[in-house]
Coordinates of N, CA and C in Angstrom, one line a residue:
M1 N -7.0 -4.1 -48.3 CA -5.8 -4.7 -48.9 C -4.6 -3.8 -48.5
W2 N -3.5 -4.5 -48.0 CA -2.3 -3.8 -47.6 C -1.2 -4.3 -48.6
L3 N -0.4 -3.3 -49.0 CA 0.8 -3.7 -49.8 C 2.0 -2.9 -49.3
F4 N 3.1 -3.7 -49.0 CA 4.3 -3.0 -48.5 C 5.3 -3.0 -49.7
A5 N 5.7 -1.9 -50.1 CA 6.6 -1.8 -51.2 C 7.9 -1.1 -50.8
C6 N 9.0 -1.6 -51.4 CA 10.3 -1.0 -51.0 C 11.2 -1.0 -52.3
S7 N 12.2 -0.2 -52.3 CA 13.1 -0.1 -53.4 C 14.1 -1.3 -53.3
S8 N 14.9 -1.5 -54.4 CA 15.8 -2.6 -54.5 C 16.9 -2.5 -53.5
Q9 N 17.3 -1.2 -53.1 CA 18.3 -1.0 -52.1 C 17.8 -0.9 -50.7
L10 N 16.5 -1.1 -50.5 CA 15.9 -1.1 -49.2 C 16.2 0.2 -48.4
V11 N 16.2 1.3 -49.2 CA 16.4 2.6 -48.6 C 15.1 3.4 -48.5
F12 N 14.1 2.9 -49.1 CA 12.8 3.6 -49.2 C 11.7 2.6 -49.0
A13 N 10.8 2.9 -48.1 CA 9.6 2.0 -47.9 C 8.3 2.8 -48.0
K14 N 7.3 2.2 -48.4 CA 6.0 2.9 -48.5 C 4.9 1.8 -48.4
V15 N 3.9 2.2 -47.6 CA 2.7 1.4 -47.5 C 1.6 1.8 -48.4
L16 N 1.1 0.9 -49.2 CA -0.1 1.2 -50.1 C -1.3 0.4 -49.6
T17 N -2.4 1.0 -49.5 CA -3.6 0.3 -49.1 C -4.7 0.6 -50.1
F18 N -5.8 -0.2 -50.1 CA -6.9 0.0 -50.9 C -8.2 0.2 -50.0
D19 N -8.7 1.4 -50.1 CA -10.0 1.7 -49.5 C -10.1 1.2 -48.1
L20 N -9.4 1.8 -47.2 CA -9.4 1.5 -45.8 C -10.9 1.7 -45.3
H21 N -11.4 0.7 -44.6 CA -12.7 0.9 -44.0 C -12.8 2.0 -43.0
D22 N -11.7 2.1 -42.2 CA -11.6 3.2 -41.2 C -10.3 4.0 -41.6
E23 N -10.6 5.2 -42.2 CA -9.5 6.0 -42.7 C -8.6 6.5 -41.6
A24 N -9.0 6.4 -40.4 CA -8.2 6.9 -39.3 C -7.0 5.9 -39.1
T25 N -7.1 4.8 -39.7 CA -5.9 3.8 -39.6 C -4.7 4.4 -40.2
A26 N -4.8 5.3 -41.1 CA -3.7 5.9 -41.7 C -2.7 6.6 -40.7
G27 N -3.3 7.0 -39.6 CA -2.5 7.7 -38.6 C -1.4 6.8 -37.9
V28 N -1.5 5.5 -38.0 CA -0.6 4.6 -37.3 C 0.8 4.5 -38.0
F29 N 0.9 5.0 -39.3 CA 2.1 4.8 -40.1 C 3.1 6.0 -39.9
S30 N 4.3 5.7 -39.7 CA 5.3 6.7 -39.6 C 6.2 6.7 -40.9
I31 N 5.9 5.9 -41.8 CA 6.6 5.9 -43.1 C 5.6 6.3 -44.2
P32 N 6.1 6.6 -45.4 CA 5.2 7.1 -46.5 C 4.0 6.1 -46.7
F33 N 2.9 6.7 -46.8 CA 1.6 5.9 -46.9 C 0.7 6.5 -47.9
K34 N 0.0 5.6 -48.6 CA -1.0 6.1 -49.5 C -2.2 5.1 -49.6
N35 N -3.4 5.7 -49.4 CA -4.6 4.9 -49.5 C -5.2 5.1 -50.8
I36 N -5.3 4.1 -51.7 CA -5.7 4.2 -53.0 C -7.2 3.7 -53.1
S37 N -8.0 4.4 -53.9 CA -9.4 4.0 -54.1 C -9.5 3.2 -55.4
A38 N -10.2 2.0 -55.2 CA -10.5 1.2 -56.4 C -11.9 1.5 -56.9
F39 N -12.6 2.4 -56.3 CA -13.9 2.8 -56.8 C -13.9 3.3 -58.3
P40 N -13.0 4.1 -58.7 CA -13.0 4.5 -60.1 C -12.8 3.4 -61.1
A41 N -12.0 2.4 -60.7 CA -11.8 1.2 -61.6 C -13.1 0.4 -61.7
L42 N -13.8 0.2 -60.5 CA -15.0 -0.5 -60.5 C -16.1 0.3 -61.3
A43 N -16.1 1.6 -61.1 CA -17.1 2.4 -61.8 C -17.0 2.3 -63.3
T44 N -15.7 2.4 -63.8 CA -15.5 2.3 -65.2 C -15.9 0.9 -65.7
H45 N -15.6 -0.2 -65.0 CA -15.9 -1.5 -65.4 C -17.4 -1.7 -65.5
I46 N -18.1 -1.3 -64.4 CA -19.6 -1.5 -64.4 C -20.3 -0.6 -65.4
A47 N -19.8 0.6 -65.6 CA -20.4 1.4 -66.7 C -20.3 0.8 -68.0
D48 N -19.1 0.2 -68.3 CA -18.9 -0.6 -69.6 C -19.8 -1.8 -69.7
F49 N -20.0 -2.4 -68.5 CA -20.9 -3.6 -68.5 C -22.3 -3.2 -68.9
F50 N -22.9 -2.1 -68.3 CA -24.2 -1.7 -68.7 C -24.3 -1.2 -70.1
K51 N -23.3 -0.5 -70.6 CA -23.3 0.0 -72.0 C -23.3 -1.2 -72.9
K52 N -22.6 -2.3 -72.6 CA -22.6 -3.4 -73.5 C -24.0 -4.1 -73.5
K53 N -24.7 -3.9 -72.5 CA -26.1 -4.5 -72.4 C -27.1 -3.5 -73.0
S54 N -26.6 -2.4 -73.6 CA -27.4 -1.3 -74.2 C -28.3 -0.7 -73.1
I55 N -27.8 -0.6 -71.9 CA -28.5 0.1 -70.8 C -28.0 1.5 -70.6
D56 N -28.9 2.5 -70.7 CA -28.5 3.9 -70.6 C -28.2 4.1 -69.1
L57 N -27.0 4.8 -68.8 CA -26.7 5.0 -67.4 C -27.6 5.9 -66.7
S58 N -28.4 6.6 -67.4 CA -29.4 7.5 -66.7 C -30.5 6.6 -66.1
D59 N -30.6 5.4 -66.5 CA -31.6 4.4 -66.0 C -31.1 3.7 -64.8
V60 N -29.9 4.0 -64.4 CA -29.2 3.4 -63.2 C -29.2 4.4 -62.0
A61 N -29.7 4.0 -60.9 CA -29.6 4.8 -59.7 C -28.6 4.3 -58.7
V62 N -27.6 5.1 -58.4 CA -26.6 4.7 -57.4 C -27.1 4.9 -56.0
V63 N -26.9 3.8 -55.2 CA -27.5 3.8 -53.9 C -26.4 3.6 -52.8
S64 N -26.5 4.5 -51.8 CA -25.6 4.4 -50.7 C -26.3 3.6 -49.6
P65 N -25.6 2.5 -49.1 CA -26.2 1.6 -48.1 C -26.5 2.3 -46.8
D66 N -25.8 3.4 -46.5 CA -26.0 4.2 -45.3 C -25.4 5.6 -45.4
Q67 N -25.6 6.4 -44.5 CA -25.1 7.8 -44.5 C -23.5 7.8 -44.6
G68 N -22.9 6.8 -43.9 CA -21.5 6.8 -43.9 C -20.8 6.6 -45.2
A69 N -21.5 6.0 -46.2 CA -20.9 5.7 -47.5 C -21.2 6.8 -48.5
V70 N -21.9 7.8 -48.2 CA -22.3 8.8 -49.1 C -21.2 9.4 -49.9
E71 N -20.1 9.8 -49.3 CA -18.9 10.4 -50.0 C -18.3 9.4 -51.0
K72 N -18.2 8.1 -50.6 CA -17.7 7.1 -51.4 C -18.6 6.9 -52.7
V73 N -19.9 6.9 -52.5 CA -20.8 6.8 -53.6 C -20.7 8.0 -54.5
R74 N -20.5 9.1 -54.0 CA -20.4 10.3 -54.8 C -19.1 10.2 -55.7
N75 N -18.0 9.7 -55.1 CA -16.8 9.6 -55.9 C -17.0 8.5 -57.0
F76 N -17.7 7.4 -56.6 CA -18.0 6.4 -57.6 C -18.9 7.0 -58.7
G77 N -19.9 7.7 -58.3 CA -20.9 8.2 -59.3 C -20.3 9.2 -60.3
T78 N -19.3 10.0 -59.8 CA -18.7 11.0 -60.7 C -18.0 10.3 -61.8
V79 N -17.3 9.2 -61.6 CA -16.7 8.4 -62.6 C -17.7 7.6 -63.5
F80 N -18.7 7.0 -62.8 CA -19.7 6.2 -63.4 C -20.5 7.0 -64.5
Y81 N -21.0 8.2 -64.1 CA -21.8 9.0 -65.0 C -21.0 10.0 -65.8
G82 N -19.7 10.2 -65.4 CA -18.9 11.1 -66.1 C -19.2 12.6 -65.7
T83 N -19.9 12.8 -64.6 CA -20.2 14.1 -64.1 C -20.5 14.0 -62.6
P84 N -20.2 15.1 -61.9 CA -20.5 15.1 -60.5 C -22.0 15.4 -60.2
S85 N -22.8 15.7 -61.2 CA -24.2 16.1 -61.1 C -25.1 14.8 -61.3
F86 N -25.5 14.2 -60.3 CA -26.4 13.0 -60.4 C -27.2 12.9 -59.1
A87 N -28.3 12.2 -59.2 CA -29.1 11.9 -58.0 C -28.6 10.7 -57.3
E88 N -28.5 10.9 -56.0 CA -28.0 9.8 -55.2 C -29.1 9.3 -54.2
V89 N -29.2 8.0 -54.1 CA -30.2 7.4 -53.2 C -29.5 6.9 -51.9
V90 N -30.1 7.2 -50.8 CA -29.5 6.8 -49.5 C -30.4 6.0 -48.7
I91 N -29.9 4.8 -48.2 CA -30.7 4.0 -47.3 C -30.4 4.3 -45.8
E92 N -31.4 4.5 -45.1 CA -31.2 4.7 -43.6 C -31.3 3.4 -43.0
K93 N -30.4 3.1 -42.1 CA -30.4 1.7 -41.5 C -30.1 1.8 -40.0
H94 N -30.6 0.8 -39.3 CA -30.4 0.7 -37.9 C -29.5 -0.5 -37.6
R95 N -28.3 -0.3 -36.9 CA -27.4 -1.4 -36.6 C -27.6 -1.8 -35.2
D96 N -27.8 -3.1 -35.0 CA -27.8 -3.7 -33.7 C -26.4 -3.9 -33.1
Q97 N -26.1 -3.2 -32.1 CA -24.7 -3.2 -31.6 C -24.4 -4.6 -30.9
N98 N -25.4 -5.4 -30.7 CA -25.2 -6.7 -30.1 C -25.0 -7.8 -31.1
I99 N -25.2 -7.5 -32.4 CA -25.1 -8.5 -33.4 C -24.1 -7.9 -34.5
A100 N -22.9 -8.6 -34.6 CA -21.9 -8.1 -35.5 C -22.4 -8.3 -37.0
H101 N -22.0 -7.3 -37.8 CA -22.3 -7.4 -39.3 C -23.8 -7.5 -39.6
K102 N -24.6 -6.9 -38.8 CA -26.1 -7.0 -39.0 C -26.7 -5.6 -38.8
A103 N -27.4 -5.2 -39.9 CA -28.1 -3.9 -39.8 C -29.4 -4.1 -40.6
E104 N -30.5 -3.4 -40.2 CA -31.8 -3.4 -40.9 C -32.1 -2.1 -41.5
P105 N -32.5 -2.1 -42.8 CA -32.8 -0.8 -43.4 C -34.1 -0.3 -42.9
L106 N -34.2 1.0 -42.6 CA -35.4 1.6 -42.1 C -36.2 2.4 -43.1
G107 N -35.4 3.0 -44.1 CA -36.1 3.8 -45.1 C -35.1 4.1 -46.2
L108 N -35.7 4.7 -47.3 CA -34.9 4.9 -48.5 C -35.2 6.4 -48.9
Y109 N -34.2 7.2 -49.1 CA -34.3 8.6 -49.5 C -33.8 8.7 -50.9
G110 N -34.7 9.0 -51.8 CA -34.4 9.1 -53.3 C -35.3 8.2 -54.0
D111 N -35.1 8.1 -55.3 CA -36.1 7.4 -56.2 C -35.4 6.3 -57.0
V112 N -35.9 5.1 -56.8 CA -35.4 3.9 -57.6 C -36.5 3.3 -58.4
K113 N -37.7 3.9 -58.3 CA -38.8 3.3 -59.1 C -38.6 3.3 -60.6
G114 N -38.7 2.1 -61.2 CA -38.5 1.9 -62.6 C -37.1 2.0 -63.0
K115 N -36.1 2.0 -62.1 CA -34.7 2.1 -62.4 C -34.0 0.8 -62.0
I116 N -32.7 0.7 -62.5 CA -31.8 -0.3 -62.0 C -31.1 0.3 -60.9
A117 N -31.1 -0.4 -59.7 CA -30.4 0.1 -58.5 C -29.1 -0.5 -58.4
L118 N -28.1 0.3 -58.1 CA -26.7 -0.2 -57.9 C -26.2 0.3 -56.6
I119 N -26.2 -0.7 -55.6 CA -25.8 -0.4 -54.3 C -24.2 -0.5 -54.2
I120 N -23.7 0.6 -53.6 CA -22.2 0.7 -53.6 C -21.7 0.7 -52.1
D121 N -20.8 -0.2 -51.8 CA -20.2 -0.3 -50.5 C -18.7 -0.6 -50.6
D122 N -18.0 -0.4 -49.5 CA -16.6 -0.7 -49.5 C -16.3 -2.1 -49.1
M123 N -17.2 -2.7 -48.3 CA -16.9 -4.1 -47.9 C -18.2 -4.8 -47.6
V124 N -18.2 -6.1 -47.9 CA -19.3 -7.0 -47.6 C -18.7 -8.2 -46.8
V125 N -19.2 -8.5 -45.6 CA -18.7 -9.5 -44.8 C -19.7 -10.7 -44.7
S126 N -20.9 -10.5 -44.1 CA -21.8 -11.5 -43.9 C -22.9 -11.5 -45.0
G127 N -23.1 -10.4 -45.6 CA -24.2 -10.2 -46.6 C -25.6 -9.9 -46.0
S128 N -25.6 -10.0 -44.6 CA -26.9 -9.8 -43.9 C -27.4 -8.3 -43.9
T129 N -26.5 -7.4 -44.3 CA -26.9 -6.0 -44.4 C -27.3 -5.7 -45.8
I130 N -26.5 -6.2 -46.8 CA -26.7 -5.9 -48.2 C -28.0 -6.6 -48.7
V131 N -28.3 -7.8 -48.3 CA -29.5 -8.5 -48.9 C -30.8 -7.7 -48.5
P132 N -31.0 -7.3 -47.3 CA -32.2 -6.5 -47.0 C -32.2 -5.2 -47.7
A133 N -31.1 -4.6 -48.0 CA -31.0 -3.4 -48.8 C -31.5 -3.7 -50.3
V134 N -31.1 -4.8 -50.8 CA -31.5 -5.2 -52.1 C -33.0 -5.4 -52.1
E135 N -33.6 -6.0 -51.1 CA -35.0 -6.2 -51.1 C -35.8 -4.9 -50.9
L136 N -35.2 -4.0 -50.1 CA -35.9 -2.7 -50.0 C -36.0 -1.9 -51.3
C137 N -34.9 -2.0 -52.1 CA -34.9 -1.3 -53.4 C -35.9 -1.9 -54.3
L138 N -36.1 -3.2 -54.3 CA -37.1 -3.9 -55.1 C -38.5 -3.5 -54.6
E139 N -38.7 -3.4 -53.3 CA -40.0 -3.0 -52.7 C -40.4 -1.6 -53.1
R140 N -39.3 -0.8 -53.3 CA -39.6 0.6 -53.7 C -39.7 0.8 -55.2
G141 N -39.7 -0.3 -56.0 CA -40.0 -0.2 -57.4 C -38.8 -0.4 -58.3
A142 N -37.6 -0.7 -57.8 CA -36.4 -0.9 -58.7 C -36.7 -2.1 -59.6
K143 N -36.3 -2.0 -60.9 CA -36.5 -3.1 -61.8 C -35.5 -4.3 -61.5
E144 N -34.3 -3.9 -61.2 CA -33.2 -4.9 -60.9 C -32.3 -4.2 -59.8
V145 N -31.5 -5.1 -59.1 CA -30.6 -4.5 -58.2 C -29.2 -5.2 -58.4
Y146 N -28.2 -4.4 -58.5 CA -26.8 -4.9 -58.5 C -26.1 -4.4 -57.3
V147 N -25.0 -5.0 -56.9 CA -24.2 -4.6 -55.8 C -22.7 -4.6 -56.2
T148 N -22.0 -3.6 -55.7 CA -20.6 -3.6 -55.9 C -19.9 -3.2 -54.5
A149 N -18.8 -3.9 -54.3 CA -18.0 -3.6 -53.0 C -16.5 -3.9 -53.4
I150 N -15.7 -3.1 -52.8 CA -14.2 -3.3 -53.0 C -13.7 -4.6 -52.4
H151 N -14.1 -4.8 -51.1 CA -13.5 -6.0 -50.4 C -14.6 -7.0 -50.2
H152 N -14.3 -8.3 -50.6 CA -15.2 -9.4 -50.3 C -14.6 -10.2 -49.1
D153 N -14.7 -9.6 -47.9 CA -14.2 -10.3 -46.7 C -15.3 -11.2 -46.2
F154 N -15.6 -12.3 -47.0 CA -16.8 -13.1 -46.7 C -16.6 -14.0 -45.5
M155 N -17.7 -14.1 -44.7 CA -17.9 -15.1 -43.7 C -18.4 -16.3 -44.5
S156 N -18.4 -17.5 -43.9 CA -18.6 -18.8 -44.6 C -20.0 -18.8 -45.3
K157 N -21.0 -18.2 -44.7 CA -22.3 -18.3 -45.3 C -22.7 -17.2 -46.3
A158 N -21.8 -16.2 -46.4 CA -22.1 -15.1 -47.2 C -22.3 -15.4 -48.7
P159 N -21.4 -16.2 -49.3 CA -21.6 -16.5 -50.7 C -23.0 -17.1 -51.1
E160 N -23.4 -18.1 -50.3 CA -24.7 -18.7 -50.5 C -25.8 -17.7 -50.3
L161 N -25.7 -16.8 -49.3 CA -26.8 -15.8 -49.1 C -26.9 -14.9 -50.2
L162 N -25.7 -14.4 -50.7 CA -25.7 -13.5 -51.9 C -26.2 -14.2 -53.1
Q163 N -25.8 -15.4 -53.4 CA -26.2 -16.1 -54.6 C -27.7 -16.3 -54.6
N164 N -28.3 -16.7 -53.5 CA -29.7 -17.0 -53.4 C -30.6 -15.7 -53.2
S165 N -30.0 -14.6 -53.1 CA -30.7 -13.3 -53.0 C -31.2 -12.9 -54.4
K166 N -32.0 -11.8 -54.4 CA -32.6 -11.3 -55.6 C -31.6 -10.3 -56.4
L167 N -30.4 -10.1 -55.9 CA -29.5 -9.3 -56.6 C -29.1 -10.0 -57.9
V168 N -28.8 -9.2 -59.0 CA -28.5 -9.7 -60.3 C -27.0 -10.1 -60.4
K169 N -26.1 -9.2 -59.9 CA -24.7 -9.5 -60.0 C -24.0 -8.7 -58.9
F170 N -22.9 -9.3 -58.4 CA -22.1 -8.7 -57.3 C -20.7 -8.4 -57.9
F171 N -20.4 -7.2 -58.1 CA -19.1 -6.7 -58.7 C -18.2 -6.5 -57.5
T172 N -16.9 -6.9 -57.6 CA -16.0 -6.7 -56.5 C -14.5 -6.7 -57.1
T173 N -13.5 -6.7 -56.3 CA -12.1 -6.7 -56.7 C -11.4 -7.9 -56.0
D174 N -10.2 -8.1 -56.5 CA -9.4 -9.1 -55.9 C -8.5 -8.6 -54.8
S175 N -9.0 -7.6 -54.0 CA -8.2 -7.0 -52.9 C -7.9 -8.0 -51.8
I176 N -8.7 -9.1 -51.7 CA -8.5 -10.2 -50.8 C -8.6 -11.5 -51.6
T177 N -7.6 -12.4 -51.3 CA -7.7 -13.7 -52.0 C -8.9 -14.4 -51.6
L178 N -9.7 -14.8 -52.6 CA -11.0 -15.5 -52.3 C -10.8 -17.0 -52.6
P179 N -11.0 -17.8 -51.6 CA -11.0 -19.3 -51.8 C -12.0 -19.7 -52.9
Q180 N -11.7 -20.7 -53.6 CA -12.5 -21.2 -54.7 C -13.9 -21.5 -54.2
E181 N -14.0 -22.1 -53.0 CA -15.3 -22.5 -52.4 C -16.2 -21.3 -52.1
Y182 N -15.6 -20.1 -52.0 CA -16.4 -18.9 -51.7 C -16.9 -18.2 -53.0
R183 N -16.5 -18.7 -54.1 CA -16.9 -18.1 -55.4 C -18.3 -18.5 -55.7
F184 N -19.1 -17.7 -56.4 CA -20.5 -18.0 -56.7 C -20.8 -17.4 -58.1
E185 N -21.9 -17.9 -58.7 CA -22.2 -17.5 -60.1 C -22.4 -16.0 -60.3
K186 N -23.0 -15.4 -59.3 CA -23.3 -13.9 -59.5 C -22.1 -13.0 -59.3
L187 N -21.0 -13.6 -58.8 CA -19.9 -12.8 -58.4 C -19.0 -12.5 -59.7
E188 N -18.6 -11.2 -59.9 CA -17.7 -10.8 -60.9 C -16.6 -10.0 -60.3
E189 N -15.4 -10.5 -60.4 CA -14.2 -9.9 -59.8 C -13.3 -9.2 -60.8
I190 N -12.9 -8.0 -60.5 CA -11.9 -7.3 -61.4 C -10.5 -7.3 -60.6
S191 N -9.5 -7.3 -61.4 CA -8.1 -7.3 -60.8 C -7.6 -5.9 -60.5
L192 N -6.9 -5.8 -59.4 CA -6.3 -4.5 -59.0 C -4.9 -4.4 -59.4
A193 N -4.4 -5.4 -60.2 CA -3.0 -5.4 -60.6 C -2.6 -4.2 -61.4
P194 N -3.5 -3.7 -62.3 CA -3.1 -2.4 -63.1 C -2.9 -1.2 -62.2
L195 N -3.7 -1.1 -61.1 CA -3.5 0.0 -60.2 C -2.2 -0.1 -59.4
I196 N -1.9 -1.3 -58.9 CA -0.7 -1.6 -58.2 C 0.5 -1.3 -59.1
A197 N 0.5 -1.8 -60.3 CA 1.6 -1.6 -61.2 C 1.9 -0.1 -61.4
E198 N 0.8 0.6 -61.6 CA 0.9 2.1 -61.8 C 1.6 2.8 -60.6
E199 N 1.2 2.3 -59.4 CA 1.8 2.9 -58.2 C 3.3 2.5 -58.1
L200 N 3.6 1.3 -58.4 CA 5.0 0.8 -58.3 C 5.9 1.5 -59.3
K201 N 5.4 2.0 -60.4 CA 6.2 2.7 -61.4 C 6.8 4.0 -60.7
G202 N 6.1 4.5 -59.8 CA 6.6 5.8 -59.2 C 7.6 5.6 -58.0
L203 N 7.9 4.3 -57.7 CA 8.8 4.1 -56.5 C 10.2 4.2 -57.0

């Protein structure tokens, strides 16, 4: 998500983004720039969701869908558990460079047996990478699997694929406007408006 903010006198401009998929993109700006993370907001929301269901957070295993997301998952987990000390599960995957948005999980490092697995990613496009990750967690003994991602940049078939998968719920944000026909029962979206409002107060 990109947000261009300026003062009423147009003497100051600043670009605000949410969780850039490629953080190197920040280098293209010559005006003030800030990349905001929505992971803490999602972590707080999901922790409250589990607590309301009387689920102890120690029974939830946070899962990184690949090595590249490890740091993001650690930042999420620190807020989710309220401590930087927690066990993280990592999925090793192989990406076919000839097929866009497609990767197959090869292995899982960590323990999800008897736990609720929570897969954390910054973006879901086709769902063809997340769904096999959900199935792998279940094969390794997870009781249930939830998924959270900042951006739901869905291709047309993604909502149906996610809805028909074995995941319990898909938590996301409204960083991208989602057409009504792309919404599905398992999707739960939180608003980024409070984060934007807080940033605009400082302009």
